[in-house]
Short mmCIF file of C-alpha atoms in Angstrom, two decimals:
data_model
loop_
_atom_site.label_atom_id
_atom_site.label_comp_id
_atom_site.label_asym_id
_atom_site.label_seq_id
_atom_site.Cartn_x
_atom_site.Cartn_y
_atom_site.Cartn_z
CA MET A 100 2.28 174.07 23.94
CA THR A 101 5.02 176.74 23.77
CA ASP A 102 8.24 175.61 22.29
CA LEU A 103 11.19 175.67 24.64
CA PRO A 104 14.13 178.17 23.53
CA PRO A 105 17.13 176.22 22.29
CA ILE A 106 19.83 175.41 24.72
CA PRO A 107 22.82 177.92 24.46
CA LEU A 108 25.82 176.33 22.64
CA LEU A 109 28.15 176.39 25.73
CA GLN A 110 25.66 174.61 27.90
CA ARG A 111 24.52 172.25 25.06
CA THR A 112 28.07 171.06 24.35
CA ARG A 113 28.72 170.42 28.13
CA LEU A 114 25.51 168.44 28.43
CA ALA A 115 26.64 166.41 25.31
CA HIS A 116 29.85 165.42 27.20
CA ALA A 117 28.11 164.46 30.33
CA THR A 118 25.60 162.36 28.33
CA LEU A 119 28.19 160.65 26.39
CA GLN A 120 30.23 159.75 29.49
CA ALA A 121 26.88 158.19 30.93
CA ILE A 122 26.44 156.22 27.92
CA ALA A 123 29.99 155.05 27.83
CA ASP A 124 29.80 154.00 31.59
CA ASP A 125 26.47 152.21 30.75
CA CYS A 126 27.92 150.14 27.85
CA GLY A 127 31.36 149.62 29.30
CA ALA A 128 33.19 151.68 26.64
CA ASP A 129 36.40 153.77 27.46
CA ILE A 130 36.34 157.28 26.19
CA LEU A 131 38.46 160.28 26.79
CA HIS A 132 37.07 163.85 26.55
CA ILE A 133 39.27 166.26 24.53
CA LYS A 134 38.99 169.89 23.73
CA GLY A 135 36.06 172.24 24.40
CA PRO A 136 34.85 171.98 28.09
CA ALA A 137 37.20 169.18 28.78
CA VAL A 138 40.34 171.43 28.58
CA ASP A 139 41.95 172.33 31.84
CA ALA A 140 41.63 175.88 32.97
CA ALA A 141 45.29 176.37 33.08
CA LEU A 142 45.37 176.09 29.29
CA LEU A 143 42.77 178.68 28.71
CA PRO A 144 43.22 182.49 28.21
CA ALA A 145 42.27 184.54 31.20
CA LYS A 146 39.60 187.27 31.47
CA ASP A 147 40.90 190.74 31.49
CA GLU A 148 38.60 191.74 34.38
CA ALA A 149 39.20 188.58 36.43
CA PRO A 150 39.83 189.43 40.22
CA ALA A 151 43.32 188.78 41.47
CA ASP A 152 41.84 186.21 43.88
CA ALA A 153 39.84 184.28 41.27
CA THR A 154 40.54 180.62 40.73
CA ALA A 155 41.85 179.34 37.33
CA GLU A 156 38.39 178.04 36.60
CA GLU A 157 36.77 181.49 37.56
CA ALA A 158 39.33 183.45 35.46
CA ALA A 159 39.36 181.31 32.38
CA ILE A 160 37.51 182.22 29.18
CA PRO A 161 35.47 178.99 28.41
CA ARG A 162 36.16 177.28 25.04
CA LEU A 163 33.30 177.47 22.52
CA SER A 164 32.82 174.23 20.52
CA GLN A 165 30.21 173.47 17.94
CA ASP A 166 30.29 169.81 18.97
CA ALA A 167 31.64 167.49 21.76
CA ASP A 168 34.99 165.82 20.96
CA VAL A 169 35.74 162.33 22.41
CA LEU A 170 38.42 159.79 21.82
CA VAL A 171 37.21 156.09 22.18
CA ARG A 172 39.28 153.01 22.69
CA PRO A 173 39.31 151.41 19.17
CA ALA A 174 38.36 147.99 20.53
CA HIS A 175 35.14 149.55 22.16
CA LEU A 176 34.09 151.53 19.16
CA LYS A 177 31.36 149.15 17.98
CA ARG A 178 29.72 148.84 21.41
CA PHE A 179 29.70 152.54 21.87
CA LEU A 180 28.21 153.31 18.47
CA ALA A 181 25.58 150.71 19.09
CA ALA A 182 24.86 152.46 22.44
CA LEU A 183 24.64 155.78 20.90
CA THR A 184 22.07 154.44 18.57
CA ARG A 185 19.90 153.18 21.38
CA TYR A 186 19.83 156.61 22.98
CA GLY A 187 18.70 158.49 19.77
CA TRP A 188 22.02 159.51 18.29
CA ILE A 189 22.24 159.47 14.52
CA GLY A 190 25.23 158.61 12.36
CA LYS A 191 26.11 161.39 9.98
CA THR A 192 29.44 160.04 8.43
CA ARG A 193 31.11 156.70 8.21
CA LEU A 194 34.54 156.00 9.66
CA TYR A 195 35.82 154.04 6.62
CA SER A 196 35.35 155.36 3.25
CA GLY A 197 36.82 153.80 -0.02
CA GLY A 198 39.19 151.72 2.02
CA VAL A 199 40.87 154.74 3.73
CA VAL A 200 40.95 154.75 7.49
CA GLU A 201 39.55 158.02 8.71
CA HIS A 202 40.26 159.52 12.07
CA SER A 203 36.77 160.23 13.35
CA VAL A 204 33.03 159.80 12.63
CA ASP A 205 30.29 162.33 13.17
CA TRP A 206 27.09 161.68 15.01
CA TRP A 207 24.18 164.00 15.87
CA HIS A 208 21.41 164.26 18.44
CA PRO A 209 18.43 166.49 17.89
CA GLU A 210 18.57 168.14 21.53
CA LEU A 211 22.38 167.73 22.25
CA GLY A 212 24.02 168.53 18.82
CA GLY A 213 27.00 166.89 17.37
CA VAL A 214 29.86 164.65 18.51
CA ASP A 215 33.07 164.14 16.77
CA LEU A 216 34.17 160.71 17.82
CA HIS A 217 37.83 159.88 17.34
CA VAL A 218 39.54 156.61 17.24
CA ARG A 219 42.82 158.37 16.58
CA PHE A 220 43.90 161.88 16.63
CA PRO A 221 45.73 163.45 13.53
CA GLY A 222 49.30 163.98 14.25
CA ILE A 223 49.76 160.86 16.38
CA ARG A 224 51.60 158.03 14.26
CA LEU A 225 51.60 155.34 17.01
CA ALA A 226 49.00 152.56 16.33
CA PRO A 227 45.62 153.86 17.64
CA GLU A 228 45.14 151.00 20.26
CA ARG A 229 48.56 151.72 21.79
CA ALA A 230 48.22 155.46 21.73
CA PHE A 231 44.80 155.23 23.49
CA ALA A 232 46.13 152.84 26.14
CA ASP A 233 48.97 155.15 26.76
CA LEU A 234 46.64 158.29 27.24
CA TRP A 235 44.23 156.22 29.30
CA ARG A 236 46.80 154.80 31.70
CA ASP A 237 47.65 158.26 32.90
CA ARG A 238 44.11 159.77 32.57
CA THR A 239 42.45 162.07 35.19
CA SER A 240 38.98 163.17 35.66
CA THR A 241 37.15 166.47 35.49
CA GLU A 242 33.50 167.35 36.11
CA ILE A 243 31.38 168.47 33.12
CA ALA A 244 27.76 169.30 33.62
CA HIS A 245 28.06 167.72 37.19
CA ARG A 246 29.35 164.30 35.45
CA ALA A 247 32.71 163.02 36.15
CA CYS A 248 34.44 162.73 32.78
CA HIS A 249 37.71 160.88 31.88
CA VAL A 250 40.22 163.38 30.26
CA PRO A 251 43.93 163.10 29.33
CA THR A 252 46.60 164.63 31.63
CA VAL A 253 47.32 168.27 31.34
CA ASP A 254 50.57 167.51 29.43
CA ALA A 255 48.52 165.39 26.97
CA GLN A 256 45.86 168.03 26.66
CA ARG A 257 48.64 170.48 25.66
CA LEU A 258 49.88 168.12 23.11
CA VAL A 259 46.37 167.47 21.60
CA LEU A 260 45.71 171.18 21.40
CA LEU A 261 49.16 171.92 19.79
CA MET A 262 48.48 168.91 17.17
CA HIS A 263 45.19 170.67 16.52
CA ALA A 264 46.87 173.96 16.08
CA ALA A 265 49.36 172.37 13.56
CA ARG A 266 46.50 171.90 11.23
CA ASN A 267 44.80 175.29 11.98
CA GLY A 268 47.20 178.14 11.79
CA GLY A 269 50.47 176.62 13.11
CA PRO A 270 52.39 178.93 15.21
CA ALA A 271 49.85 181.70 14.70
CA SER A 272 47.01 179.58 16.28
CA PRO A 273 45.68 181.00 19.66
CA ASP A 274 46.35 177.75 21.30
CA VAL A 275 50.14 177.86 21.01
CA GLY A 276 50.56 180.75 23.52
CA PRO A 277 48.86 179.14 26.51
CA CYS A 278 49.92 175.55 25.69
CA TRP A 279 53.45 176.16 24.68
CA THR A 280 54.86 179.62 24.62
CA ASN A 281 53.70 180.21 28.23
CA ALA A 282 54.62 176.77 29.48
CA THR A 283 57.62 176.36 31.73
CA PRO A 284 60.75 174.62 30.32
CA ALA A 285 59.76 171.61 32.45
CA GLU A 286 56.24 171.46 30.93
CA GLN A 287 57.70 171.91 27.38
CA GLU A 288 60.01 169.01 28.04
CA ARG A 289 57.33 166.72 29.22
CA VAL A 290 55.15 167.58 26.19
CA SER A 291 58.17 166.88 23.89
CA GLU A 292 58.81 163.57 25.55
CA LEU A 293 55.04 162.54 25.13
CA ALA A 294 55.21 163.64 21.55
CA ALA A 295 58.24 161.34 21.03
CA ALA A 296 56.33 158.48 22.77
CA LEU A 297 53.22 158.93 20.58
CA GLY A 298 55.10 159.55 17.27
CA ALA A 299 53.70 163.12 17.21
CA GLN A 300 56.99 165.00 16.87
CA VAL A 301 56.24 166.20 13.38
CA ALA A 302 52.88 167.72 14.43
CA LEU A 303 54.37 169.38 17.56
CA ALA A 304 56.98 170.95 15.41
CA GLY A 305 54.33 172.29 13.04
CA ALA A 306 52.54 174.10 15.85
CA THR A 307 55.80 175.42 17.59
CA GLY A 308 57.86 176.36 14.72
#
């Protein structure tokens, strides 16, 4: 039998997100998809050659991610990890190490690659359960690989990407332009208010200078 070629990274990550949502739906776990293909097209850089009448999705340059990133409701973590095991995922790291609470755990699937499973996001100082509840309350949905996946609001997506930027280049990060510099004053104000509600002002300042 001829071996099939590997799934391209962009498609593999999208399939991983869709599969993770299907598993979460099956086991009754609440998850939010963050970064990668879950990011709203309005927050992505546009192609130089995009037609003037192209939609935001058509004009956007897709984000390439090595793995799928999801945020899970902390109270649902055990059931979600148990479900991942049933469907062939393998734990690569432990969430708790030496008594220190880490923010995420890495799992792996032979065909779908890795997932970075967060119970909190670095930069948010509000208690993880409360932070997730706030983000979940205002969630929206986007289709990834033909599966409806829960995602934070666009304002929350801006904040997540900016908190990630604070740890990866600060104001020089490529995410700062589309997520903050190019945002309207009203959008910046909403992101600032959300950062205050989640205790993420320091991380936001680290990204925006």
